[in-house]
PDB file of C-alpha atoms in Angstrom:
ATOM      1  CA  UNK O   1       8.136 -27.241   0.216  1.00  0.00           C
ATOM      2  CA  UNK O   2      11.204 -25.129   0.314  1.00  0.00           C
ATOM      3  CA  UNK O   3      12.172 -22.851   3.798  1.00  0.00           C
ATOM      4  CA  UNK O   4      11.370 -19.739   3.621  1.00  0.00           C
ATOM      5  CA  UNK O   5      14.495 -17.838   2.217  1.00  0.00           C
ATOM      6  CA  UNK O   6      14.540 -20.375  -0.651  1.00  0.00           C
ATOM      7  CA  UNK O   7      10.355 -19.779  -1.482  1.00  0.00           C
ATOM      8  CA  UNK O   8      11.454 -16.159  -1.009  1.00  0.00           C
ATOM      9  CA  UNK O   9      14.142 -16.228  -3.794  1.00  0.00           C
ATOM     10  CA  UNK O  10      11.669 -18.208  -6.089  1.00  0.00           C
ATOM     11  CA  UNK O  11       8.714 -15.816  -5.689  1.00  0.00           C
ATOM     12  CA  UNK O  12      11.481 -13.167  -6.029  1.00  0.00           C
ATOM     13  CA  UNK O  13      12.049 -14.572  -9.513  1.00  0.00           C
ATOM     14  CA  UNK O  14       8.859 -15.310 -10.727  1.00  0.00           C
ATOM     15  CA  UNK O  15       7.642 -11.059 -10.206  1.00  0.00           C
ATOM     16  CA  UNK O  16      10.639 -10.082 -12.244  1.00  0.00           C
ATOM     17  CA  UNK O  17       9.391 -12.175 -15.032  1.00  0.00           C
ATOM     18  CA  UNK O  18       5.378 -12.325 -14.849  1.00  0.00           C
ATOM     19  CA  UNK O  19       4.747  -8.242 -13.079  1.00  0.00           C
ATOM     20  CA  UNK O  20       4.355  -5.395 -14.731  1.00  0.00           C
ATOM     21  CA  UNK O  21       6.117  -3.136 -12.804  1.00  0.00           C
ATOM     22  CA  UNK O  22       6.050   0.706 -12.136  1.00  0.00           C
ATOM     23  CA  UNK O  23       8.166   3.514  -9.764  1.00  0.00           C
ATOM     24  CA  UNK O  24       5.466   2.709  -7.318  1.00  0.00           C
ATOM     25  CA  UNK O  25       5.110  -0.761  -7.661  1.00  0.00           C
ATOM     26  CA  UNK O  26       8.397  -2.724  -8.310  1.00  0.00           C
ATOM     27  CA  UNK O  27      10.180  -6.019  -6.754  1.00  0.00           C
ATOM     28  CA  UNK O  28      11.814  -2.893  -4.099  1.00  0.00           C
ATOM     29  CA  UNK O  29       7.885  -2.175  -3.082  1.00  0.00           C
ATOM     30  CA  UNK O  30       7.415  -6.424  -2.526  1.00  0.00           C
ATOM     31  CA  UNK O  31      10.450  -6.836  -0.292  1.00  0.00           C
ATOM     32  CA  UNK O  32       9.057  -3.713   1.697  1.00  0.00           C
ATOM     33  CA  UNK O  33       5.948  -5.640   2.197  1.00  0.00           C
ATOM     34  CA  UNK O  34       7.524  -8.508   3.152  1.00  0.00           C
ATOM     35  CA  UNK O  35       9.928  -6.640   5.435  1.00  0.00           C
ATOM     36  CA  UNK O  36       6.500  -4.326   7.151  1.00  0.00           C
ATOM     37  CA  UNK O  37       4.520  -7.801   7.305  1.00  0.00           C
ATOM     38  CA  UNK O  38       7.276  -9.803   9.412  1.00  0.00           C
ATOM     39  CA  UNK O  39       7.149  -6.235  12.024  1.00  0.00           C
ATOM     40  CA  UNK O  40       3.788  -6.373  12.285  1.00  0.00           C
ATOM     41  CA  UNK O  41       3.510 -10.628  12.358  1.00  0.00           C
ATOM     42  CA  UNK O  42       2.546 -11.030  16.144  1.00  0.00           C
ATOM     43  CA  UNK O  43      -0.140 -13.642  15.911  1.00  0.00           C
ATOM     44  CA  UNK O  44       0.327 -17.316  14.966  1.00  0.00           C
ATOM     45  CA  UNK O  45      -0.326 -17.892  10.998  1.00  0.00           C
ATOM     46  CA  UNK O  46       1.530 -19.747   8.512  1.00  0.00           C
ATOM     47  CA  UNK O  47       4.684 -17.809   7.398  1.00  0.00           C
ATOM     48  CA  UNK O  48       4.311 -19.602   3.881  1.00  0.00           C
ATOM     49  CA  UNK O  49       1.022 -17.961   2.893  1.00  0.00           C
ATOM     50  CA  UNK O  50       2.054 -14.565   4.264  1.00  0.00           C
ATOM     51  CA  UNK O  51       5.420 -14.602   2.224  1.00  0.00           C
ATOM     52  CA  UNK O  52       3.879 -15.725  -0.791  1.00  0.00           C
ATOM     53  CA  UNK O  53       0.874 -12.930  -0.618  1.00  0.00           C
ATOM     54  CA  UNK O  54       3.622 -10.257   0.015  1.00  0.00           C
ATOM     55  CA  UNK O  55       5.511 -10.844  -2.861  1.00  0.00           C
ATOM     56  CA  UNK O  56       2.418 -11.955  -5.285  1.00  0.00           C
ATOM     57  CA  UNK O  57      -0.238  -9.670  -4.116  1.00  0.00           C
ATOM     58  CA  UNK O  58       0.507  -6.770  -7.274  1.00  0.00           C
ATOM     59  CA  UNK O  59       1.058  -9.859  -9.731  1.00  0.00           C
ATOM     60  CA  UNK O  60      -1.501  -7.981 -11.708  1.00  0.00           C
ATOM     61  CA  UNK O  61      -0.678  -4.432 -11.650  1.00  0.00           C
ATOM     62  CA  UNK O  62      -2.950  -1.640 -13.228  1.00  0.00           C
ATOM     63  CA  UNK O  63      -2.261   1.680 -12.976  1.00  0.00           C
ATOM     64  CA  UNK O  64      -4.240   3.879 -10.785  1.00  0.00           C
ATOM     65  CA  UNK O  65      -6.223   5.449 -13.431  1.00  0.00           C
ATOM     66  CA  UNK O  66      -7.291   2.076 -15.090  1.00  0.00           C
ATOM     67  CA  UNK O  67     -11.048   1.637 -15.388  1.00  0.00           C
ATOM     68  CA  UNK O  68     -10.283  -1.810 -13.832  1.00  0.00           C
ATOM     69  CA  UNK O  69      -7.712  -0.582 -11.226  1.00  0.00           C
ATOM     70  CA  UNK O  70     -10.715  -2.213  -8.253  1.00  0.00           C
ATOM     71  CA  UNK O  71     -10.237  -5.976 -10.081  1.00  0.00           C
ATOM     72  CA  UNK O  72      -6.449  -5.963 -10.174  1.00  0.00           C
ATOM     73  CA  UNK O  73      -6.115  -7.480  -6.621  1.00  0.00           C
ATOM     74  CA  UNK O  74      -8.330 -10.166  -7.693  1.00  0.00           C
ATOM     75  CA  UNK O  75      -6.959 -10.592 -10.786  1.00  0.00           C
ATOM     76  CA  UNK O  76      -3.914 -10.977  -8.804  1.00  0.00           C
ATOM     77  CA  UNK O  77      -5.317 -13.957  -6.898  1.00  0.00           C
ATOM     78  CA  UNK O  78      -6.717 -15.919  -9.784  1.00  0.00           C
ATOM     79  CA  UNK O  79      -3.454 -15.692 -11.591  1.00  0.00           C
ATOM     80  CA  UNK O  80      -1.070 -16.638  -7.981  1.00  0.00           C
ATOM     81  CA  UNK O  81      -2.910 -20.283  -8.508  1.00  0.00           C
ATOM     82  CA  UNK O  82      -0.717 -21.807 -10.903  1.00  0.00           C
ATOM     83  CA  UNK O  83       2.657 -20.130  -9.564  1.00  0.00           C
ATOM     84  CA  UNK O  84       1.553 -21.121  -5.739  1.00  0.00           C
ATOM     85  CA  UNK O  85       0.703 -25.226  -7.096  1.00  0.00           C
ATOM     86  CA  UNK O  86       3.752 -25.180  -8.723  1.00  0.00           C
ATOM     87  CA  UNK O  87       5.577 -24.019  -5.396  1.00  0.00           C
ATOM     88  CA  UNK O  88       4.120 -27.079  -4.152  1.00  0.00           C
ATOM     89  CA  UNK O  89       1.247 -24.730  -1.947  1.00  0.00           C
ATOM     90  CA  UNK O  90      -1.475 -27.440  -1.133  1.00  0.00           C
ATOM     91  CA  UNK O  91      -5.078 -26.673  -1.717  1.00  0.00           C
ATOM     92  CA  UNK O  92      -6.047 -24.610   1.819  1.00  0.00           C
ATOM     93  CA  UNK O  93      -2.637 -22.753   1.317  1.00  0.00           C
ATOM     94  CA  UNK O  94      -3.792 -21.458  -2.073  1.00  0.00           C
ATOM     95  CA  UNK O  95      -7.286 -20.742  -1.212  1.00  0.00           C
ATOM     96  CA  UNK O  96      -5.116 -18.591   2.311  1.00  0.00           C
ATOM     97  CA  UNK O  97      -3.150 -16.819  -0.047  1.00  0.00           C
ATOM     98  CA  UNK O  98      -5.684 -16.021  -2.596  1.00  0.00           C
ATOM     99  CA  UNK O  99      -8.262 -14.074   0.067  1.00  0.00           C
ATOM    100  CA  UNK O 100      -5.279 -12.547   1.238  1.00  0.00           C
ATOM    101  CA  UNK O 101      -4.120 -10.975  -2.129  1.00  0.00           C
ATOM    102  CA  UNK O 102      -7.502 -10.408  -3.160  1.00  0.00           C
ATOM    103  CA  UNK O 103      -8.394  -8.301  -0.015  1.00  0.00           C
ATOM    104  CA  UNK O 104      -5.401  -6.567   0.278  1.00  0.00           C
ATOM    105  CA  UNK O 105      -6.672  -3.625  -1.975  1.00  0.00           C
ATOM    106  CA  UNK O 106      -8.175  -0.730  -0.920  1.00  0.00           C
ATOM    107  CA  UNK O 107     -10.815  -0.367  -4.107  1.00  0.00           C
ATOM    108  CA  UNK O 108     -11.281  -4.301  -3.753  1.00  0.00           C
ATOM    109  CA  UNK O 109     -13.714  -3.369  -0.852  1.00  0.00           C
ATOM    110  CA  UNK O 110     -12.987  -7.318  -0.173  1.00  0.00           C
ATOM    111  CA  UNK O 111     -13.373  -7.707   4.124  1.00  0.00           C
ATOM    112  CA  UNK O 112      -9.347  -9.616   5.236  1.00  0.00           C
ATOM    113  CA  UNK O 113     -10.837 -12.254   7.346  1.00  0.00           C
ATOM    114  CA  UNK O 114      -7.371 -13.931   7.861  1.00  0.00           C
ATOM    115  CA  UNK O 115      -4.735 -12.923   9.877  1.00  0.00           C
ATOM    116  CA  UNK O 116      -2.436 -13.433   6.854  1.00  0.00           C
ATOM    117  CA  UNK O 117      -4.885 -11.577   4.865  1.00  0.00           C
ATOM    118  CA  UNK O 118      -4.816  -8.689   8.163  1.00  0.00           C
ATOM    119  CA  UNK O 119      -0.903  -8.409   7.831  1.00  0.00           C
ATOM    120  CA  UNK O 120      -1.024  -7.889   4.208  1.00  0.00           C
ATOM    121  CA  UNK O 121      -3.586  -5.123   3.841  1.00  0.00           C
ATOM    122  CA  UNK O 122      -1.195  -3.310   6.896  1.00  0.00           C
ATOM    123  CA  UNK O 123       2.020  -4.180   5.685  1.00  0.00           C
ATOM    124  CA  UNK O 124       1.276  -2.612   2.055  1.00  0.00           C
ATOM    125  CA  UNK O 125      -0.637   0.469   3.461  1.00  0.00           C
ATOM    126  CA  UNK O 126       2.498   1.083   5.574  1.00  0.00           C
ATOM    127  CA  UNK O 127       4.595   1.158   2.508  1.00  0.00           C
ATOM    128  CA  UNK O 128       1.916   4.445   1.721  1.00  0.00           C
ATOM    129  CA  UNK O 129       3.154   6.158   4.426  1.00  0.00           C
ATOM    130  CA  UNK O 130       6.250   7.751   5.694  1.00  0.00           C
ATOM    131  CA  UNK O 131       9.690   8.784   3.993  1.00  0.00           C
ATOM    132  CA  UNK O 132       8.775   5.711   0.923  1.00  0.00           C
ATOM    133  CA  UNK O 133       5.154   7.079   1.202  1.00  0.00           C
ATOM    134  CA  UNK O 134       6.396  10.772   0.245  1.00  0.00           C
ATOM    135  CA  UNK O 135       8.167   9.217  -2.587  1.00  0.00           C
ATOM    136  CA  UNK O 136       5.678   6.994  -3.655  1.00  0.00           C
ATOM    137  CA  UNK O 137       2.586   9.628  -4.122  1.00  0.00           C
ATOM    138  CA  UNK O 138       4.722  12.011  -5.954  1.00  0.00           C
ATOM    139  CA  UNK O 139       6.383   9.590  -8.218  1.00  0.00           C
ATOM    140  CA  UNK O 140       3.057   8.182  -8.990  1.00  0.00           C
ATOM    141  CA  UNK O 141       0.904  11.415  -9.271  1.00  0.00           C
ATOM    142  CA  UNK O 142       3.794  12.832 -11.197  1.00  0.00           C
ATOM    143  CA  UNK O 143       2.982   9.782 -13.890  1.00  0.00           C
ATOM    144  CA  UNK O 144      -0.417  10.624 -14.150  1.00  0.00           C
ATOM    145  CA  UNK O 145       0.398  13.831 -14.837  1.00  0.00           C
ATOM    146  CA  UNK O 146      -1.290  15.743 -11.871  1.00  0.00           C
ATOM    147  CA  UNK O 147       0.238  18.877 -10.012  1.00  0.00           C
ATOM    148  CA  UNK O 148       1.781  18.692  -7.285  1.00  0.00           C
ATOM    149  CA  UNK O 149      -0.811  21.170  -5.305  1.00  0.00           C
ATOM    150  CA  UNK O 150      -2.948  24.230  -6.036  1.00  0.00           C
ATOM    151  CA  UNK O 151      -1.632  27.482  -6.257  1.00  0.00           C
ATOM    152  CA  UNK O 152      -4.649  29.285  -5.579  1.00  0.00           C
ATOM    153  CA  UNK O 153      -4.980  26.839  -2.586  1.00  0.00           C
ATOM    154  CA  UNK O 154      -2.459  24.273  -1.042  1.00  0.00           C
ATOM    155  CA  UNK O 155      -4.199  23.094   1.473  1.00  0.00           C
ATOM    156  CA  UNK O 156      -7.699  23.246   0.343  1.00  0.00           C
ATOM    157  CA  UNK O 157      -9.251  25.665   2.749  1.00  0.00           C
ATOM    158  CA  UNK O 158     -11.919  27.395   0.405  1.00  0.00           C
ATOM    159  CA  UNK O 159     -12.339  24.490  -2.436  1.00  0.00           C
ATOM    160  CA  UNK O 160     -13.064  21.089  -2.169  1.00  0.00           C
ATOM    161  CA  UNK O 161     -10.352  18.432  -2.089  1.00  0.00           C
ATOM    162  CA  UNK O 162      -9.349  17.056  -5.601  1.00  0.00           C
ATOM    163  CA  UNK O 163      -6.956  14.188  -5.167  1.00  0.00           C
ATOM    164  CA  UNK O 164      -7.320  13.594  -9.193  1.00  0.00           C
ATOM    165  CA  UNK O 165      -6.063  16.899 -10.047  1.00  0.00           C
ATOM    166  CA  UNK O 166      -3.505  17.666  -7.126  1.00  0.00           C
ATOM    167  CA  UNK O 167      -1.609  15.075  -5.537  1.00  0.00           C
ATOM    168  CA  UNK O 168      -0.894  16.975  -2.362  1.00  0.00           C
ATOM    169  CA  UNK O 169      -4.821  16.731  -1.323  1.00  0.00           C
ATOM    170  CA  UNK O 170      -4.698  12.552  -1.710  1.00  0.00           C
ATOM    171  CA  UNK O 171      -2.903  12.731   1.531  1.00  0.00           C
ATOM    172  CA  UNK O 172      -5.643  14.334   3.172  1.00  0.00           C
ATOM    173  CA  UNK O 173      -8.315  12.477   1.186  1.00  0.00           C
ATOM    174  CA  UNK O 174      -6.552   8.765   1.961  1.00  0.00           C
ATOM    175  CA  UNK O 175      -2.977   9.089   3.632  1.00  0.00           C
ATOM    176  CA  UNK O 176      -3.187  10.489   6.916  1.00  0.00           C
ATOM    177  CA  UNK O 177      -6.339   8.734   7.567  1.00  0.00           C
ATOM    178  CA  UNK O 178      -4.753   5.194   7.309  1.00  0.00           C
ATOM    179  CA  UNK O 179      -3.404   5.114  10.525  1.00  0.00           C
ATOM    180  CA  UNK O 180      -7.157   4.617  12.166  1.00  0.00           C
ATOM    181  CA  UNK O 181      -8.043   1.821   9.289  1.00  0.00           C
ATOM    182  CA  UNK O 182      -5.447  -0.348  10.280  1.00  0.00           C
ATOM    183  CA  UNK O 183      -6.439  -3.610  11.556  1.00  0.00           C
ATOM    184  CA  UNK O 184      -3.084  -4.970  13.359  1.00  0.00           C
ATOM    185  CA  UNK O 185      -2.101  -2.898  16.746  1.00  0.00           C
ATOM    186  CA  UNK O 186       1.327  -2.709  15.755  1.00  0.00           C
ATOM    187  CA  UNK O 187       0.633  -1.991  11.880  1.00  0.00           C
ATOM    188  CA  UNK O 188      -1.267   1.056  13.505  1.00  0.00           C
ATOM    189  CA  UNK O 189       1.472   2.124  16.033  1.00  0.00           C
ATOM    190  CA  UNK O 190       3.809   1.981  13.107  1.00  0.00           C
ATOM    191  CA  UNK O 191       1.576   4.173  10.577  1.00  0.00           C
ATOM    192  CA  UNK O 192       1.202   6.579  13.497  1.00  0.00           C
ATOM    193  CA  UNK O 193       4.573   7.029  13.608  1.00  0.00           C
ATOM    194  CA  UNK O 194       4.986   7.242   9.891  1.00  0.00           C
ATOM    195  CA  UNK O 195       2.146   9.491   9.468  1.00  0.00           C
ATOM    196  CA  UNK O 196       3.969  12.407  12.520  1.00  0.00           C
ATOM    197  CA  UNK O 197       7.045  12.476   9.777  1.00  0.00           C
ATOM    198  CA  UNK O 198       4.717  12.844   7.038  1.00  0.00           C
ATOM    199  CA  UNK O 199       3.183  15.740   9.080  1.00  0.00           C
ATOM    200  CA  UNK O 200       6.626  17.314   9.530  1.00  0.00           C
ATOM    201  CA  UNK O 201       7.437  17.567   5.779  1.00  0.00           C
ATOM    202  CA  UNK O 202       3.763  19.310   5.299  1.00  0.00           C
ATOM    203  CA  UNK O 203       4.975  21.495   7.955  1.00  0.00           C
ATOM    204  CA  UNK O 204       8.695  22.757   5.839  1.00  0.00           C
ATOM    205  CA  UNK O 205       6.179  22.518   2.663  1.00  0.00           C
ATOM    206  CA  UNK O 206       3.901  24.911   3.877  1.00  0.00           C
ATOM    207  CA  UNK O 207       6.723  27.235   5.368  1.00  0.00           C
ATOM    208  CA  UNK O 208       8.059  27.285   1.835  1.00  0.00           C
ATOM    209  CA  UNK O 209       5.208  28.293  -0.089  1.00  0.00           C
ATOM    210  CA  UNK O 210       4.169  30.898   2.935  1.00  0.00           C
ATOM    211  CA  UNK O 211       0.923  29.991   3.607  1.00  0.00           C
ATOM    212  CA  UNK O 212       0.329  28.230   7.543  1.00  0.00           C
ATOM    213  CA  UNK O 213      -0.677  24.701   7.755  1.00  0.00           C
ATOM    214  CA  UNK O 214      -4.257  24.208   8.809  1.00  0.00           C
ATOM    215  CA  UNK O 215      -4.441  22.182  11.672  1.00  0.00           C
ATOM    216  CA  UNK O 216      -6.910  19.981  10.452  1.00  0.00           C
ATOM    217  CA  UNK O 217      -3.741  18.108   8.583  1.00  0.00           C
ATOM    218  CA  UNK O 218      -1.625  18.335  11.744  1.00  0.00           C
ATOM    219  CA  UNK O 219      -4.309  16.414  13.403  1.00  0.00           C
ATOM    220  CA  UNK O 220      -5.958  14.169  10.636  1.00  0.00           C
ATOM    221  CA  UNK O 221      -7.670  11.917  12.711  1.00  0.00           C
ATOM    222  CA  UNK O 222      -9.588  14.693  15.035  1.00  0.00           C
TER     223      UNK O 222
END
């Protein structure tokens, strides 16, 4: 099989013909998940079977709407088996890389029990979060047509939090937790400190629109 730069620049070329890409969810999103997976790699696994699941983990791609948006991941992993033989992955390489796409996915509910398939899930939950992560949920919710918060309520105080109607409350719902569901120490340590600058932009948003933020949002996790 090829080193690693050269398997990279294949995988690289078979996502820009077989994925269906969006803002969110583009070759610029795999490389990020390749780049957050080789921070956070600090346990022996094999390299091969990490890259591969990095780059072919959204091979299926549904948007987040999509009745079926909780089978993409395995979808994913049934359709990596082909691309992976032809690679020249043997048998218990596939079978690695498939559990790790497959339980990389939040609505999967699929338990990683690989440390490839640990890396993964982190790595592409850390590309949720921070400065990318701001991006990411606005570009997205702005796609799906939902506001950016409500008026009447920013911060949902008095209402109940509605992450299909106003993308500001999916960071409460889902974003700010993910630091505590991360299953790598340094993935965690890393969302922690993606999460504080996600915190600070809350902070100017909140100035702006004159209303204080609740500290339940500067502190997600108590």
């Amino acid at each position: 099989m090829a080193g690693l730069a050269d398997l990279r620049d294949s995988l690289r070329r078979v996502v820009l013909h077989r994925m269906q890409t969006d803002p969110a969810h583009d070759l610029a999103h795999l490389d990020r998940v390749w780049k957050n997976a080789q921070a956070i790699c600090d346990v022996k696994l094999d390299m091969q079977v990490l890259l591969a699941a990095c780059y072919l983990h959204d091979l299926v791609n549904l948007p987040k709407d999509d009745p079926d948006r909780g089978q993409a991941s395995r979808r994913s992993a049934e359709e990596s088996e082909p691309i992976l033989s032809e690679l020249g992955f043997d048998a218990a390489q596939i079978r690695a890389t498939q559990h790790a796409i497959a339980a990389h996915s939040f609505s999967a509910k699929i338990q990683p029990k690989t440390n490839e398939a640990r890396i993964l899930r982190d790595a592409d939950r850390l590309d949720a979060l921070g400065a990318i992560g701001i991006a990411r949920t606005f570009i997205v919710s702005g796609a799906l047509g939902r506001a950016l918060y409500d008026p009447l309520d920013p911060f949902a105080e008095t209402r109940r939090l509605d992450d299909l109607t106003f993308s500001l409350d999916h960071w409460k719902v889902k974003l700010l937790q993910l630091p505590q569901d991360m299953l790598t120490v340094s993935g965690q340590r890393l969302a922690e400190d993606r999460v504080k600058k996600m915190v600070v932009f809350l902070q100017e948003l909140a100035e702006e629109v004159g209303l204080p933020l609740p500290t339940s949002w500067t502190n997600p996790n108590n």
